[in-house]
Coordinates of C-alpha atoms and ligand atoms in Angstrom, one line a residue:
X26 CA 63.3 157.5 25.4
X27 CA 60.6 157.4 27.9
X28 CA 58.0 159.7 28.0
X29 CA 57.6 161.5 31.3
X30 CA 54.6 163.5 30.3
X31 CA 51.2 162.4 31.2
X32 CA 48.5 160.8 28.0
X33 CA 45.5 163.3 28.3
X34 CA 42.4 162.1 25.8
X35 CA 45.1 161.1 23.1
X36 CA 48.1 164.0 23.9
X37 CA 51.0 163.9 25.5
X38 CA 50.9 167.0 27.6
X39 CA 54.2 168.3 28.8
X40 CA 53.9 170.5 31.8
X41 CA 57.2 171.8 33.5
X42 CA 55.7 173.2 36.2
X43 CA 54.7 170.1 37.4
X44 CA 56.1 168.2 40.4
X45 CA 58.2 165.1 39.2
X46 CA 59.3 161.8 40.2
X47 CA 61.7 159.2 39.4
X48 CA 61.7 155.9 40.2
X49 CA 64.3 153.3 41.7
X50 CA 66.2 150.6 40.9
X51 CA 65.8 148.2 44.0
X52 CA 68.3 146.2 43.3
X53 CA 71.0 148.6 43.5
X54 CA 69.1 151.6 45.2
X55 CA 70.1 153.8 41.6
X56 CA 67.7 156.7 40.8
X57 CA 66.7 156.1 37.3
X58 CA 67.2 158.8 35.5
X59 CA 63.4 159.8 33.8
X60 CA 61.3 162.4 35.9
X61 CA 57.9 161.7 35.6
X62 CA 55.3 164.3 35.8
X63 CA 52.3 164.5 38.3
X64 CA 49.3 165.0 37.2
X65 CA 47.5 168.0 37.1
X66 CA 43.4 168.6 38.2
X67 CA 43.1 169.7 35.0
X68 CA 44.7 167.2 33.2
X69 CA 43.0 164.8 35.5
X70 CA 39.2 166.0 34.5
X71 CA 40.3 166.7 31.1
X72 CA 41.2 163.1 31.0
X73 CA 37.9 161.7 32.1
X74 CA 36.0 164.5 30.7
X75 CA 37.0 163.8 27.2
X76 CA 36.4 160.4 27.7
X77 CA 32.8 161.0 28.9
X78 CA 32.1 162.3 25.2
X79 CA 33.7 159.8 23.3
X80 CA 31.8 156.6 25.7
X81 CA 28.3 156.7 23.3
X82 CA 30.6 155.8 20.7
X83 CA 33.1 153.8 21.5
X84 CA 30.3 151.9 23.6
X85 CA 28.9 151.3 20.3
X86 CA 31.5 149.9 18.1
X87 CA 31.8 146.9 16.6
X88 CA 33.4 144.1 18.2
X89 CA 35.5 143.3 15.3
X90 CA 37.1 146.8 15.4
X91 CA 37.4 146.5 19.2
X92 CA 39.5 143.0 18.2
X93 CA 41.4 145.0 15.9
X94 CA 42.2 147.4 18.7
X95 CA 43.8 144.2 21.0
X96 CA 45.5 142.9 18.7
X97 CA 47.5 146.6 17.9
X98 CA 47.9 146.5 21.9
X99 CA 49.4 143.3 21.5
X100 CA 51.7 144.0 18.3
X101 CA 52.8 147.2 20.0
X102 CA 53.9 145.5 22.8
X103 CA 55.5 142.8 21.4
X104 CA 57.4 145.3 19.2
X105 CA 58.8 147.1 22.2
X106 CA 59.2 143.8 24.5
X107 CA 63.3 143.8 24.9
X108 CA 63.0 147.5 25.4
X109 CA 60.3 146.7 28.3
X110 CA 61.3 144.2 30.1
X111 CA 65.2 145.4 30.5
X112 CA 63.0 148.9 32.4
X113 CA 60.6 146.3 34.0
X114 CA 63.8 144.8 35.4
X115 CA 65.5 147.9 36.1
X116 CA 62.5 149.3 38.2
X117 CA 61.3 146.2 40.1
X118 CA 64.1 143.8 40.6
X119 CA 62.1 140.7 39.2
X120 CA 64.2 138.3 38.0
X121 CA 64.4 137.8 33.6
X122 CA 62.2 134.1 34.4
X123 CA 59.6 136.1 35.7
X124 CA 59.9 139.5 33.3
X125 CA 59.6 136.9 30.6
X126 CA 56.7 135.0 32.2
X127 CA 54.5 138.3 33.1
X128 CA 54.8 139.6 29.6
X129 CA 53.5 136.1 28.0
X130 CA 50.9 136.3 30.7
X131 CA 50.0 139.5 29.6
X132 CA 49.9 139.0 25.9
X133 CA 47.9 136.1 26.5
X134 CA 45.5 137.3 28.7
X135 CA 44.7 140.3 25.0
X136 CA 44.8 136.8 23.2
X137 CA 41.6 135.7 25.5
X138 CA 40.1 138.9 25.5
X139 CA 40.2 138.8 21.6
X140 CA 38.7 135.6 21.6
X141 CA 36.2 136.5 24.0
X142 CA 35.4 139.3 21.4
X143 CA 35.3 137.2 18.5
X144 CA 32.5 134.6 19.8
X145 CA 30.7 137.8 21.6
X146 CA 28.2 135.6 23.6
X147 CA 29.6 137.5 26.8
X148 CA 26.8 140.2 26.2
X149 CA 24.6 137.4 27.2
X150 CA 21.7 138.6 24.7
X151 CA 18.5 137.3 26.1
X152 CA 14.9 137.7 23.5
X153 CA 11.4 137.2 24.8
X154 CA 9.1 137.9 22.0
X155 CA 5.5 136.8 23.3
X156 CA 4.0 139.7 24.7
X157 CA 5.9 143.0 24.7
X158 CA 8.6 142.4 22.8
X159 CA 11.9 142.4 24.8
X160 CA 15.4 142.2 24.3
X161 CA 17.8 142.6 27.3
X162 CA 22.0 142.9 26.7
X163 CA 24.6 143.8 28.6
X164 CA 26.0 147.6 28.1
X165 CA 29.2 148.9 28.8
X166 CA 28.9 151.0 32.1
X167 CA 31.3 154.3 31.0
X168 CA 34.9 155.7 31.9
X169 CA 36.9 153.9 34.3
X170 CA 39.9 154.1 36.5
X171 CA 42.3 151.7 36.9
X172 CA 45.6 152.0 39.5
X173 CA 48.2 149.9 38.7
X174 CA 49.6 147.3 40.9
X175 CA 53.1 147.5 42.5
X176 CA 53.6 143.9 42.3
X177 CA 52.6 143.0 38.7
X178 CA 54.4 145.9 36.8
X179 CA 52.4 144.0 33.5
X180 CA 49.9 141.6 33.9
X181 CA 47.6 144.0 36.7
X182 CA 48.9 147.1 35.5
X183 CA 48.6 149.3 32.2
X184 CA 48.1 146.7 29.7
X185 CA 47.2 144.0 32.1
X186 CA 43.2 142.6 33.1
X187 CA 41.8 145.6 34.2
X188 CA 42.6 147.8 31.6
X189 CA 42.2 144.7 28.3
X190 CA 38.7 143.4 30.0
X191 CA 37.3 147.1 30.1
X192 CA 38.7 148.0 26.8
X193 CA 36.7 144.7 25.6
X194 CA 33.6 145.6 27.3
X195 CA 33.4 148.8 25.3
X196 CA 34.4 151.3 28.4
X197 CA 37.3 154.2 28.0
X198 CA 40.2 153.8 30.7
X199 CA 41.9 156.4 32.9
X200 CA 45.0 154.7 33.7
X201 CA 46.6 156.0 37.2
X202 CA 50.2 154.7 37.2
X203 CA 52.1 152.9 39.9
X204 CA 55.0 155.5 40.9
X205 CA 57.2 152.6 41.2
X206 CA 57.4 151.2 38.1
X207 CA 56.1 154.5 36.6
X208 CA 58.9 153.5 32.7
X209 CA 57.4 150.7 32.4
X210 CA 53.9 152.1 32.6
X211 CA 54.6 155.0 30.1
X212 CA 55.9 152.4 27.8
X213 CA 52.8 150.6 28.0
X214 CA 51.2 153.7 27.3
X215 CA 52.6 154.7 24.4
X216 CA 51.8 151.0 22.6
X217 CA 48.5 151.7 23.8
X218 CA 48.7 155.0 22.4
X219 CA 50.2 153.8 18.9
X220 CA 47.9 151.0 18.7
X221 CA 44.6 153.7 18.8
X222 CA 46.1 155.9 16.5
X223 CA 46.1 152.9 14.0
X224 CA 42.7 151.6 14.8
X225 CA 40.3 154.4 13.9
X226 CA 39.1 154.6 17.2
X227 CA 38.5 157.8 19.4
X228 CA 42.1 158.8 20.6
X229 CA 40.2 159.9 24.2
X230 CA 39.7 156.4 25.3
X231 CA 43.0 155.9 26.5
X232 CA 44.6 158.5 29.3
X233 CA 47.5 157.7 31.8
X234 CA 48.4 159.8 34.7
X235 CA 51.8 159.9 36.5
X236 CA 51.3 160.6 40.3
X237 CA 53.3 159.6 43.2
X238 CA 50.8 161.2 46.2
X239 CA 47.1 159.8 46.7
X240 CA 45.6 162.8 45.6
X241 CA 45.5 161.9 41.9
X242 CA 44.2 159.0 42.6
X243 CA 41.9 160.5 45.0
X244 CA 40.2 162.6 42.3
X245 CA 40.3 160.3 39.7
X246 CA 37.8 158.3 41.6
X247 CA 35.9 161.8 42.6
X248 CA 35.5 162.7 39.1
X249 CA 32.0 162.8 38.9
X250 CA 31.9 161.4 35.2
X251 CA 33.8 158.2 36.3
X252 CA 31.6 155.5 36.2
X253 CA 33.9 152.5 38.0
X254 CA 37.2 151.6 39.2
X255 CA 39.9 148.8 39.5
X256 CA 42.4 147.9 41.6
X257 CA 44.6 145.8 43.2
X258 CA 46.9 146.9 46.1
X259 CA 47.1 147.1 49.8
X260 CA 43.8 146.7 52.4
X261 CA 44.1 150.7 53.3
X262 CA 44.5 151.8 49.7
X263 CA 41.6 149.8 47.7
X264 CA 39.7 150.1 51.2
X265 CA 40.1 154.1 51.1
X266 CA 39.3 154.3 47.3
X267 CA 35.9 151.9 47.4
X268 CA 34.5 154.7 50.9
X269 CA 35.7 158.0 48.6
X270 CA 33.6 156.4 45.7
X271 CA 30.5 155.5 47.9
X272 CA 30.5 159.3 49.5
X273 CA 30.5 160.5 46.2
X274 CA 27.0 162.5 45.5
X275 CA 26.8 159.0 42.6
X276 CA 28.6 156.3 44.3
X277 CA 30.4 153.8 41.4
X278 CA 31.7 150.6 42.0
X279 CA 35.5 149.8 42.9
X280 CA 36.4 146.4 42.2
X281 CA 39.2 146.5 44.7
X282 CA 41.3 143.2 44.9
X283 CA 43.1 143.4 48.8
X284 CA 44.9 141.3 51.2
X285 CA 44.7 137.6 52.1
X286 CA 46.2 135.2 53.5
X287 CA 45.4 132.2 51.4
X288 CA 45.5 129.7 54.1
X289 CA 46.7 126.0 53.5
X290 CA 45.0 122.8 55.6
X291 CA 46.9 120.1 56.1
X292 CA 45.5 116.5 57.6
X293 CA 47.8 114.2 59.8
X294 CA 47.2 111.5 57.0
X295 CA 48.7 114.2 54.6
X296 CA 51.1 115.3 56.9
X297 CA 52.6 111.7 57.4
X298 CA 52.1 110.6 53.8
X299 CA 53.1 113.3 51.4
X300 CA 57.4 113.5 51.1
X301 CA 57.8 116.9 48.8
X302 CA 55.2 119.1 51.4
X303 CA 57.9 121.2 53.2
X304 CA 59.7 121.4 49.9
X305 CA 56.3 122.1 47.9
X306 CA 55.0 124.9 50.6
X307 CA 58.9 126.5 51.1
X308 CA 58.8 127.3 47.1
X309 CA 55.5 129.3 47.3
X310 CA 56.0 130.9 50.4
X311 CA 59.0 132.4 48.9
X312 CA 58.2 132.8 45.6
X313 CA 58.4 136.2 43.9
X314 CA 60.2 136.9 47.5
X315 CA 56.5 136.6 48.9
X316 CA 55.3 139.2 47.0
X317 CA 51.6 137.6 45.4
X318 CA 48.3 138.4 46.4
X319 CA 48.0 134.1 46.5
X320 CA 51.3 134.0 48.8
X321 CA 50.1 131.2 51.3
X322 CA 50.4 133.4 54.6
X323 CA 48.8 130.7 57.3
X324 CA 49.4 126.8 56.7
X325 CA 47.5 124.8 59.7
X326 CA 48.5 121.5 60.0
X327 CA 47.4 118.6 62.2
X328 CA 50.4 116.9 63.9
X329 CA 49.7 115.2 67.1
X330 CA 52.9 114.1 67.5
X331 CA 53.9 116.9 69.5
X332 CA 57.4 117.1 66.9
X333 CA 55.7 119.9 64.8
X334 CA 58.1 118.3 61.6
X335 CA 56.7 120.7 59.2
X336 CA 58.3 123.8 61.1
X337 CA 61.1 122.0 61.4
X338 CA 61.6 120.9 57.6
X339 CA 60.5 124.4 56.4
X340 CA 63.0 126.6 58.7
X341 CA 65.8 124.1 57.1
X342 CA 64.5 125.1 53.7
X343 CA 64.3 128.7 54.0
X344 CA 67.9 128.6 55.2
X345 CA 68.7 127.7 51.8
X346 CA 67.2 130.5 49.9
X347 CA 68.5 133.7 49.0
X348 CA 66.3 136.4 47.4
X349 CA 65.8 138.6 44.9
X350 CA 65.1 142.1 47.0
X351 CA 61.3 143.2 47.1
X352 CA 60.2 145.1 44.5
X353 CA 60.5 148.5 46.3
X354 CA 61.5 149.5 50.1
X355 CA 58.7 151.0 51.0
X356 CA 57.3 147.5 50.4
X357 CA 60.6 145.9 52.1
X358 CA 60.0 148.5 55.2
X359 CA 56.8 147.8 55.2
X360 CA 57.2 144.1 55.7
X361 CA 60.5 144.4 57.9
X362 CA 58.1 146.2 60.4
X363 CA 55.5 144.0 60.4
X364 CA 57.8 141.1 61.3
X365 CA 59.0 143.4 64.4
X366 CA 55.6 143.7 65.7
X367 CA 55.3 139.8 65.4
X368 CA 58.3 139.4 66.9
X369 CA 57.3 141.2 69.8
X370 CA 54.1 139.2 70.5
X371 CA 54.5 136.3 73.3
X372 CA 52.3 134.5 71.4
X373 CA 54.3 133.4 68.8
X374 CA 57.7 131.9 68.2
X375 CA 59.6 134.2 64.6
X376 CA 62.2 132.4 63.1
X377 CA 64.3 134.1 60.3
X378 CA 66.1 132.6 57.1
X379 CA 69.7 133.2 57.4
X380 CA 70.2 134.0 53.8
X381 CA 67.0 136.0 53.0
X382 CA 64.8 138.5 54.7
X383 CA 62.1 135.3 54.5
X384 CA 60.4 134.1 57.8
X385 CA 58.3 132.1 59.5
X386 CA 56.0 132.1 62.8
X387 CA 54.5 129.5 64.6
X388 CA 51.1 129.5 67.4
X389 CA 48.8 127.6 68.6
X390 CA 45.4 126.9 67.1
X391 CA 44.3 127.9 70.4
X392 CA 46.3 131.2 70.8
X393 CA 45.4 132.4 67.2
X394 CA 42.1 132.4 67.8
X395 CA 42.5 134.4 70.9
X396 CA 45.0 136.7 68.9
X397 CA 42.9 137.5 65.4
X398 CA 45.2 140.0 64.2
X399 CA 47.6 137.5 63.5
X400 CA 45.1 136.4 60.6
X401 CA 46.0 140.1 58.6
X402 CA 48.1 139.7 56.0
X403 CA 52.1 140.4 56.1
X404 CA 52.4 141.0 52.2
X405 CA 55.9 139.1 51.7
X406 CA 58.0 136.0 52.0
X407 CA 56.6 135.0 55.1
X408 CA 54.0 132.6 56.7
X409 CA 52.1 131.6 59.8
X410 CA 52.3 127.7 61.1
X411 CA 49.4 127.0 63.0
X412 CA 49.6 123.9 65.2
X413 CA 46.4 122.3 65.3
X414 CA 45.2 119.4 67.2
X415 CA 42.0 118.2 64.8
X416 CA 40.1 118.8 61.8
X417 CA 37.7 120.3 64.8
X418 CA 39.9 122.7 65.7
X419 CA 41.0 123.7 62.6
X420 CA 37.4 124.3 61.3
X421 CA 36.9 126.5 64.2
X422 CA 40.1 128.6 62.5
X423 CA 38.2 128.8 58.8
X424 CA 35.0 129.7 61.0
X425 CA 36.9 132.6 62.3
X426 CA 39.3 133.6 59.0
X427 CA 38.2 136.6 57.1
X428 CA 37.4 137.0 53.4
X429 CA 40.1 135.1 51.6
X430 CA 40.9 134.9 47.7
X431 CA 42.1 131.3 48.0
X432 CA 42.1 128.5 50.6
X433 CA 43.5 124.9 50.2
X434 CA 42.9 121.8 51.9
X435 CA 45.3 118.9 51.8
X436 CA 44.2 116.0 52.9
X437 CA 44.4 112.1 52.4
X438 CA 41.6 109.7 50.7
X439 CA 40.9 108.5 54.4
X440 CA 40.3 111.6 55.3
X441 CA 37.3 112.7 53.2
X442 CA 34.3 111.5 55.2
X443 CA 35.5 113.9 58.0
X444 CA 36.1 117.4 55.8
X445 CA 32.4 118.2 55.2
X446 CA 32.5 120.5 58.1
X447 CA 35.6 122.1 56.9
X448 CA 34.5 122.5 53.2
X449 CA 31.1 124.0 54.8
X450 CA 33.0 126.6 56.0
X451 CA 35.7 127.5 53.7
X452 CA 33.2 127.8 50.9
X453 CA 31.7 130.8 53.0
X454 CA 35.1 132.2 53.1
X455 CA 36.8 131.7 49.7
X456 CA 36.6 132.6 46.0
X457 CA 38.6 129.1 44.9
X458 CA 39.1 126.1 47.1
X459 CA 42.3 124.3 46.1
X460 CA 42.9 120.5 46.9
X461 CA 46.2 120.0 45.7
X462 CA 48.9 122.6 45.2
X463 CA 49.4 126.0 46.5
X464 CA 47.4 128.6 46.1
X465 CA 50.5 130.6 43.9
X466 CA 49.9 130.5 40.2
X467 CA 46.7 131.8 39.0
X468 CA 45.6 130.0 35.4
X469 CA 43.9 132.8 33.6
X470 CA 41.1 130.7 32.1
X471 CA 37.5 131.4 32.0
X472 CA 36.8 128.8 35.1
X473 CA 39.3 131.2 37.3
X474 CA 37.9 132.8 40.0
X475 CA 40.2 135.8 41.3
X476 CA 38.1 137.1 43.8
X477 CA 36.8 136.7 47.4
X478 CA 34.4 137.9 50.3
X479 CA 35.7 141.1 52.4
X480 CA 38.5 142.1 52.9
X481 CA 40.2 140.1 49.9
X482 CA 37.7 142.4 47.5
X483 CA 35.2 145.1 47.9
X484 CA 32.6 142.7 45.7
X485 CA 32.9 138.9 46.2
X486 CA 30.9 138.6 42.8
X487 CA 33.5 139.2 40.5
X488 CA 36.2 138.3 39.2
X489 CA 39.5 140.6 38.3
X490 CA 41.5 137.5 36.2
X491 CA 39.9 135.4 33.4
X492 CA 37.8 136.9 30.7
X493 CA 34.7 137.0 33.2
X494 CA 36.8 139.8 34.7
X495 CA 34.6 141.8 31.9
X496 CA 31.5 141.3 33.4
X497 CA 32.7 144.3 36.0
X498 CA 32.4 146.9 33.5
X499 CA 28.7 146.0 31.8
X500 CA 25.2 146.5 33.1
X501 CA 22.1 144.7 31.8
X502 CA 19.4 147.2 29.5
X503 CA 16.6 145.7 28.0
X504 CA 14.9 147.2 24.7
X505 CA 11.1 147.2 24.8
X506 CA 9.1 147.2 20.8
X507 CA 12.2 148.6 19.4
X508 CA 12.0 148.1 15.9
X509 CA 14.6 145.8 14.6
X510 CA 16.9 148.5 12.6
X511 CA 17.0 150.7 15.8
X512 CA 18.6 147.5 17.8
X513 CA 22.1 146.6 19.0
X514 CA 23.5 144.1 16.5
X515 CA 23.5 141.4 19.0
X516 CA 19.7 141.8 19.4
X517 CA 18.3 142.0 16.0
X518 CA 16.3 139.1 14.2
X519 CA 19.2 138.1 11.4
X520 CA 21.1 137.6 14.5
X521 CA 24.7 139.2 12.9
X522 CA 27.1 138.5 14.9
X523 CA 25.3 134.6 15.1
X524 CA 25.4 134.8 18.9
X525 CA 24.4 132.3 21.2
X526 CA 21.1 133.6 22.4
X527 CA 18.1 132.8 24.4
X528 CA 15.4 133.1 22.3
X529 CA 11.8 132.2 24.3
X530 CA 13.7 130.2 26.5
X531 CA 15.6 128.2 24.0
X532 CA 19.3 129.0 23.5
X533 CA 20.0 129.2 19.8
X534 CA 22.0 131.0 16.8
X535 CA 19.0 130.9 14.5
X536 CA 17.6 134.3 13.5
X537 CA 14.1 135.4 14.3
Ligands
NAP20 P1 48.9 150.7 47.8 O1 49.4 151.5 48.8 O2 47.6 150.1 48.0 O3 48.9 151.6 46.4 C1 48.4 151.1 45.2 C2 47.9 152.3 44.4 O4 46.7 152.8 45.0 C3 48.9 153.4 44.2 O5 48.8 153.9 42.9 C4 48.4 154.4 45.2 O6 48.6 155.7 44.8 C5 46.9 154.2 45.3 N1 46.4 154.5 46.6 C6 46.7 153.9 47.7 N2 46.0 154.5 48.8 C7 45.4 155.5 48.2 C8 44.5 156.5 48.8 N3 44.2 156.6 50.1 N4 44.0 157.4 48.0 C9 44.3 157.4 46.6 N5 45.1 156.5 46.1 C10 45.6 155.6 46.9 O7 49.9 149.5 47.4 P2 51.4 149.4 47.0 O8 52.0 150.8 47.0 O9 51.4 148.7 45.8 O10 52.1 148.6 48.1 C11 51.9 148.8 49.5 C12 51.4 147.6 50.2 O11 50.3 147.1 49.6 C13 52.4 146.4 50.2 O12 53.4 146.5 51.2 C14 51.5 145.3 50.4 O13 51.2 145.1 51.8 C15 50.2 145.7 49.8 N6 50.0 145.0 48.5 C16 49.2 143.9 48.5 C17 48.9 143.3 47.3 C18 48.0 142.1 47.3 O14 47.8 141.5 46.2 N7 47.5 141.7 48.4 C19 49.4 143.7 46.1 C20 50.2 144.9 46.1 C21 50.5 145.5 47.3 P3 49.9 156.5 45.1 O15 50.8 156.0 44.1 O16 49.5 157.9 44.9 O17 50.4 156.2 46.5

């Protein structure tokens, strides 16, 4: 069974006055037959409430027991995982590769986290001892809410980064569930709940709310003893969320991870000399039916030939696809209507797949830059081929691109004395700089960076995959003459936890 009540602080409330939802199978338009609860205000500010008064302590427990905590997640989900990903399927159409994929993604990405815990040199524990004595750490920064995201029912929703790298940092998490795949977020749920009732950990670090209008979202983020927020979504939602949390009377930080278009360059050398591009580019473009936040929305190629191959090669491929349907129509609707308004623009030349709702468009370096809406995203299997006539021209594009997550240049050896321009530019632009591949697939390793200028996030600085994604939920405090049995573990002279820590300038795991 799956619960349709909402998690408040460590209870499953059941409220049948509330409002309910169900969600749909997109596949086969069936109404699945669980209705899910909205939440209540006053589940809402019970939920963050409670978990105001539990932060001092669970702030303050060890890292082992946090560790302890992870790996119950990850047993808990494990133990349920058939059960999981057959309503995973059921509520977003993704094919069993993928189900399978996003659950090992997600189980690895607690693995990380645990080892991240287990070394504990991510509180970065710096000691100056001549003169006053200080010792600075980073601190977990309180309750926060996550949303999850409608197009990774796992791996960026209730069990996925947001919630695991909080949870490591020490921080209690409000989680507000994606109405779409609102079963496979209360299954979640309840491993998270079953893995805290086994760990001797405050029950009221873990809430999930059920909502399918903005307004418990809304005043999740209001809650004025919510300290931060992530997301992942849509340019209007995460864009909404980060102004209601910097008009509140203490504005908190929304690490919001939004659009992009991910564009690809392409050199004439390139162009001419690599065989598998237009089969390379097809497959990401279409992959997940378009649906990743790295989709490659805008390739730019150089082809002086006038023959513009690459469209040519890539409508041929697309022809041959069919795909799995988006994960929900409001998404599909969404998309369907965006490709209308292209299609209406003189500017550009739509061509459809015959097989698939995947498309692509075609402009002029020239006319894109006169057109710049054309560089918002169009979430889906779609992208934008942009004719250009030199590495001049297309730098003036990455001059004018906004924020992006991921940009990648492809380019020959002969190429490389004439890219610094290009590079100069992207770098201003980007959080990672690809030079082979596509930008689909994100490795979740501690070198990733997930992340971009605005409008990709709301804070270029961070990272939402990777176990630096942690670093969102700490804040540095320094201890002045505390005396040693007073300090934080990872601060005092025996050195515990044997850190690595900078001790008058010297990293080391010696003790004092
Ligand atoms: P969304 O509309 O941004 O919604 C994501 C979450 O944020 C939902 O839980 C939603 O709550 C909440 N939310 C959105 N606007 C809000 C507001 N003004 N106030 C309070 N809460 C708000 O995204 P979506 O539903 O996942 O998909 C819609 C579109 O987002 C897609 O068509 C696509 O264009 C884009 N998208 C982009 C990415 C990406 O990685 N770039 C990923 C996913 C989606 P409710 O449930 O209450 O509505």
């Amino acid at each position: 069974m799956i619960k349709s009540q909402n998690l408040i602080a460590g209870r499953w409330h059941d409220n049948p006055k509330a409002s309910t939802f169900q969600t749909v199978n997109p596949k086969t338009n069936q109404v699945l037959p669980t209705s899910f609860q909205e939440a209540t205000s006053e589940q809402i500010h019970e939920a963050v409430a409670k978990a105001a008064v539990v932060f001092d302590r669970y702030a303050t427990t060890s890292f082992s027991k946090r560790v302890k905590f992870l790996k119950a997640i990850q047993s808990e989900l494990e133990a349920i995982g058939p059960k999981l990903l057959k309503t995973y399927q059921e509520e977003s159409a993704l094919p069993e590769g993928r189900a399978q994929g996003e659950f090992q993604r997600t189980i690895g990405q607690i693995q990380s986290f645990i080892a991240l815990l287990e070394e504990g040199s991510f509180v970065q524990a710096v000691i100056h001892t001549q003169g006053p004595d200080l010792r600075k750490m980073l601190y977990p920064i309180g309750p926060i809410g996550v949303f999850g995201a409608s197009n990774f029912p796992l791996a960026f929703s209730t069990a996925g980064g947001d919630t695991i790298s909080a949870f490591a940092a020490g921080c209690p998490v409000i989680l507000k569930a994606h109405p779409y795949h609102a079963g496979t977020s209360a299954l979640v749920a309840e491993a998270i709940y079953k893995a805290l009732k086994s760990s001797d950990l405050p029950l009221e670090i873990f809430s999930h709310l059920g909502g399918v209008s903005h307004s418990v979202g809304s005043q999740l983020v209001m809650h004025p003893m919510l300290k931060g927020v992530g997301f992942t979504g849509s340019f209007a939602g995460g864009k909404a969320l980060h102004n209601l949390a910097q008009n509140r009377e203490e504005p908190i930080p929304v690490f919001a991870e939004m659009g992009s278009i991910n564009p690809i360059f392409i050199t004439e050398k390139r162009l001419q000399t690599d065989e598998n591009l237009a089969d390379t580019l097809a497959q990401s473009i279409v992959l997940g039916s378009g649906q990743f936040c790295t989709n490659p929305g805008m390739i730019l190629c150089c082809d002086s030939s006038g023959e513009n191959h690459l469209i040519k090669s890539l409508r041929k491929r697309f022809n041959e696809f069919s795909l799995a349907p988006m994960v929900h129509s409001n998404i599909e609707k969404k998309y369907l209507e965006q490709l209308k308004t292209l299609e209406e623009k003189q500017t550009l030349e739509l061509s459809k797949a015959s097989q698939s709702n995947a498309a692509l468009g075609w402009v002029t370096a020239s006319d894109l830059l006169k057109n710049q809406n054309l560089m918002e995203e169009v979430f889906g299997p779609f992208s934008l081929l942009v004719a250009c006539k030199s590495i001049e021209e297309m730098t003036s594009v990455a001059a004018a691109l906004p924020g992006q997550l991921t940009a990648t240049l492809l380019s020959h050896e002969t190429d490389h004395p004439k890219l610094g321009s290009l590079i100069g530019k992207l770098q201003n632009k980007v959080g990672r700089l690809l030079f082979e591949g596509v930008p689909t697939g994100v490795a979740v390793t501690q070198a990733m960076q997930h992340g971009g200028p605005f409008p990709a996030t709301t804070d270029s600085r961070f990272t939402s995959v990777g176990t630096d994604a942690v670093y969102r939920w700490l804040r540095p405090i320094t201890y002045q003459d505390c005396p040693n049995a007073l300090l934080p573990a990872a601060l005092q002279n025996e050195n515990p936890l044997a850190l690595n820590r900078i001790v008058n300038g010297q990293q080391t795991q010696a003790s004092l």
